[in-house]
């Protein structure tokens, strides 16, 4: 029997490590599930601004 390596599914976003990042990622996922593309875009913009603000403990890697 050949075992396959288990790899997590690739997503467009890295896993956030700070609470505001987690909240924005969740809000984006909910907006996408509700087909609210404008709100999902707003979440991505807010995430980018948060990460660039220097307050994010996840860093500016995205």
Short mmCIF file of N, CA and C in Angstrom, two decimals:
data_model
loop_
_atom_site.label_atom_id
_atom_site.label_comp_id
_atom_site.label_asym_id
_atom_site.label_seq_id
_atom_site.Cartn_x
_atom_site.Cartn_y
_atom_site.Cartn_z
N UNK A 1 0.84 -1.17 0.00
CA UNK A 1 0.00 0.00 0.00
C UNK A 1 0.89 1.24 0.00
N UNK A 2 0.52 2.22 -0.82
CA UNK A 2 1.27 3.47 -0.91
C UNK A 2 0.54 4.53 -0.10
N UNK A 3 1.28 5.17 0.80
CA UNK A 3 0.67 6.23 1.59
C UNK A 3 0.94 7.57 0.94
N UNK A 4 -0.06 8.38 0.94
CA UNK A 4 0.09 9.72 0.40
C UNK A 4 0.39 10.68 1.54
N UNK A 5 1.23 11.63 1.27
CA UNK A 5 1.53 12.65 2.28
C UNK A 5 0.32 13.55 2.44
N UNK A 6 -0.05 13.81 3.66
CA UNK A 6 -1.16 14.69 3.93
C UNK A 6 -0.68 16.13 3.92
N UNK A 7 -1.22 16.90 3.01
CA UNK A 7 -0.88 18.32 2.95
C UNK A 7 -2.15 19.12 3.11
N UNK A 8 -2.06 20.21 3.84
CA UNK A 8 -3.27 21.02 4.00
C UNK A 8 -3.65 21.65 2.66
N UNK A 9 -4.94 21.89 2.45
CA UNK A 9 -5.36 22.49 1.20
C UNK A 9 -4.77 23.89 1.05
N UNK A 10 -4.36 24.20 -0.15
CA UNK A 10 -3.79 25.52 -0.39
C UNK A 10 -4.92 26.55 -0.45
N UNK A 11 -4.73 27.64 0.22
CA UNK A 11 -5.70 28.72 0.16
C UNK A 11 -4.99 29.97 -0.29
N UNK A 12 -5.77 30.96 -0.63
CA UNK A 12 -5.19 32.20 -1.09
C UNK A 12 -4.61 33.06 0.01
N UNK A 13 -4.89 32.70 1.24
CA UNK A 13 -4.45 33.52 2.37
C UNK A 13 -3.71 32.66 3.38
N UNK A 14 -2.62 33.17 3.91
CA UNK A 14 -1.95 32.45 4.99
C UNK A 14 -2.79 32.50 6.26
N UNK A 15 -2.53 31.60 7.18
CA UNK A 15 -3.27 31.58 8.43
C UNK A 15 -2.91 32.80 9.27
N UNK A 16 -3.90 33.61 9.64
CA UNK A 16 -3.61 34.76 10.47
C UNK A 16 -3.26 34.33 11.89
N UNK A 17 -2.40 35.11 12.56
CA UNK A 17 -1.97 34.73 13.89
C UNK A 17 -2.37 35.73 14.96
N UNK A 18 -3.02 36.83 14.59
CA UNK A 18 -3.46 37.77 15.63
C UNK A 18 -4.99 37.87 15.57
N UNK A 19 -5.58 38.30 16.68
CA UNK A 19 -7.04 38.31 16.79
C UNK A 19 -7.71 39.18 15.73
N UNK A 20 -7.27 40.42 15.50
CA UNK A 20 -7.92 41.20 14.44
C UNK A 20 -7.83 40.52 13.07
N UNK A 21 -6.70 39.89 12.78
CA UNK A 21 -6.57 39.17 11.51
C UNK A 21 -7.57 38.01 11.44
N UNK A 22 -7.71 37.28 12.53
CA UNK A 22 -8.64 36.16 12.56
C UNK A 22 -10.07 36.65 12.35
N UNK A 23 -10.42 37.76 13.02
CA UNK A 23 -11.77 38.30 12.88
C UNK A 23 -12.05 38.75 11.45
N UNK A 24 -11.07 39.41 10.83
CA UNK A 24 -11.25 39.86 9.45
C UNK A 24 -11.32 38.69 8.48
N UNK A 25 -10.52 37.66 8.71
CA UNK A 25 -10.55 36.48 7.85
C UNK A 25 -11.91 35.78 7.96
N UNK A 26 -12.43 35.70 9.17
CA UNK A 26 -13.74 35.08 9.37
C UNK A 26 -14.83 35.92 8.70
N UNK A 27 -14.76 37.23 8.87
CA UNK A 27 -15.76 38.11 8.24
C UNK A 27 -15.70 37.98 6.72
N UNK A 28 -14.50 37.86 6.17
CA UNK A 28 -14.37 37.68 4.72
C UNK A 28 -14.99 36.35 4.28
N UNK A 29 -14.74 35.30 5.05
CA UNK A 29 -15.30 33.99 4.70
C UNK A 29 -16.82 34.02 4.74
N UNK A 30 -17.38 34.68 5.74
CA UNK A 30 -18.84 34.79 5.85
C UNK A 30 -19.38 35.58 4.67
N UNK A 31 -18.73 36.69 4.36
CA UNK A 31 -19.18 37.52 3.23
C UNK A 31 -19.14 36.72 1.93
N UNK A 32 -18.08 35.94 1.73
CA UNK A 32 -17.99 35.12 0.52
C UNK A 32 -19.11 34.08 0.49
N UNK A 33 -19.40 33.48 1.64
CA UNK A 33 -20.47 32.48 1.69
C UNK A 33 -21.83 33.10 1.40
N UNK A 34 -21.98 34.37 1.72
CA UNK A 34 -23.23 35.08 1.47
C UNK A 34 -23.23 35.78 0.11
N UNK A 35 -22.18 35.56 -0.68
CA UNK A 35 -22.04 36.18 -2.00
C UNK A 35 -22.05 37.71 -1.91
N UNK A 36 -21.52 38.23 -0.81
CA UNK A 36 -21.43 39.68 -0.61
C UNK A 36 -20.01 40.10 -0.97
N UNK A 37 -19.78 40.25 -2.27
CA UNK A 37 -18.43 40.49 -2.77
C UNK A 37 -17.88 41.83 -2.29
N UNK A 38 -18.74 42.82 -2.14
CA UNK A 38 -18.29 44.13 -1.68
C UNK A 38 -17.75 44.04 -0.24
N UNK A 39 -18.48 43.35 0.61
CA UNK A 39 -18.04 43.19 2.00
C UNK A 39 -16.75 42.36 2.06
N UNK A 40 -16.64 41.34 1.23
CA UNK A 40 -15.43 40.52 1.22
C UNK A 40 -14.23 41.37 0.80
N UNK A 41 -14.43 42.23 -0.18
CA UNK A 41 -13.36 43.13 -0.62
C UNK A 41 -12.98 44.08 0.51
N UNK A 42 -13.98 44.62 1.20
CA UNK A 42 -13.71 45.51 2.33
C UNK A 42 -12.87 44.80 3.39
N UNK A 43 -13.16 43.55 3.65
CA UNK A 43 -12.41 42.78 4.65
C UNK A 43 -10.94 42.63 4.22
N UNK A 44 -10.72 42.35 2.93
CA UNK A 44 -9.35 42.22 2.44
C UNK A 44 -8.59 43.53 2.55
N UNK A 45 -9.26 44.65 2.24
CA UNK A 45 -8.62 45.96 2.35
C UNK A 45 -8.29 46.26 3.81
N UNK A 46 -9.23 46.00 4.70
CA UNK A 46 -8.98 46.24 6.13
C UNK A 46 -7.85 45.35 6.65
N UNK A 47 -7.79 44.11 6.18
CA UNK A 47 -6.71 43.21 6.59
C UNK A 47 -5.36 43.77 6.13
N UNK A 48 -5.29 44.23 4.90
CA UNK A 48 -4.04 44.79 4.39
C UNK A 48 -3.63 46.02 5.18
N UNK A 49 -4.58 46.91 5.45
CA UNK A 49 -4.28 48.11 6.23
C UNK A 49 -3.82 47.75 7.64
N UNK A 50 -4.48 46.79 8.25
CA UNK A 50 -4.11 46.36 9.60
C UNK A 50 -2.69 45.83 9.62
N UNK A 51 -2.35 44.99 8.65
CA UNK A 51 -1.01 44.40 8.62
C UNK A 51 0.07 45.45 8.35
N UNK A 52 -0.27 46.47 7.60
CA UNK A 52 0.70 47.52 7.30
C UNK A 52 0.81 48.56 8.42
N UNK A 53 -0.12 48.52 9.36
CA UNK A 53 -0.17 49.53 10.42
C UNK A 53 0.92 49.37 11.47
N UNK A 54 1.51 48.21 11.54
CA UNK A 54 2.52 47.96 12.57
C UNK A 54 1.91 47.39 13.84
N UNK A 55 0.59 47.34 13.93
CA UNK A 55 -0.09 46.79 15.10
C UNK A 55 -0.29 45.28 14.99
N UNK A 56 -0.09 44.74 13.82
CA UNK A 56 -0.34 43.33 13.57
C UNK A 56 0.84 42.49 14.03
N UNK A 57 0.56 41.49 14.83
CA UNK A 57 1.63 40.60 15.29
C UNK A 57 1.96 39.54 14.25
N UNK A 58 1.12 39.42 13.20
CA UNK A 58 1.37 38.45 12.12
C UNK A 58 2.42 38.98 11.15
N UNK A 59 2.66 40.26 11.16
CA UNK A 59 3.66 40.84 10.28
C UNK A 59 3.09 41.33 8.97
N UNK A 60 3.97 41.75 8.10
CA UNK A 60 3.57 42.32 6.82
C UNK A 60 3.86 41.37 5.68
N UNK A 61 3.75 40.06 5.92
CA UNK A 61 4.14 39.07 4.93
C UNK A 61 3.17 38.95 3.77
N UNK A 62 1.99 39.58 3.88
CA UNK A 62 1.00 39.43 2.81
C UNK A 62 0.83 40.71 2.07
#
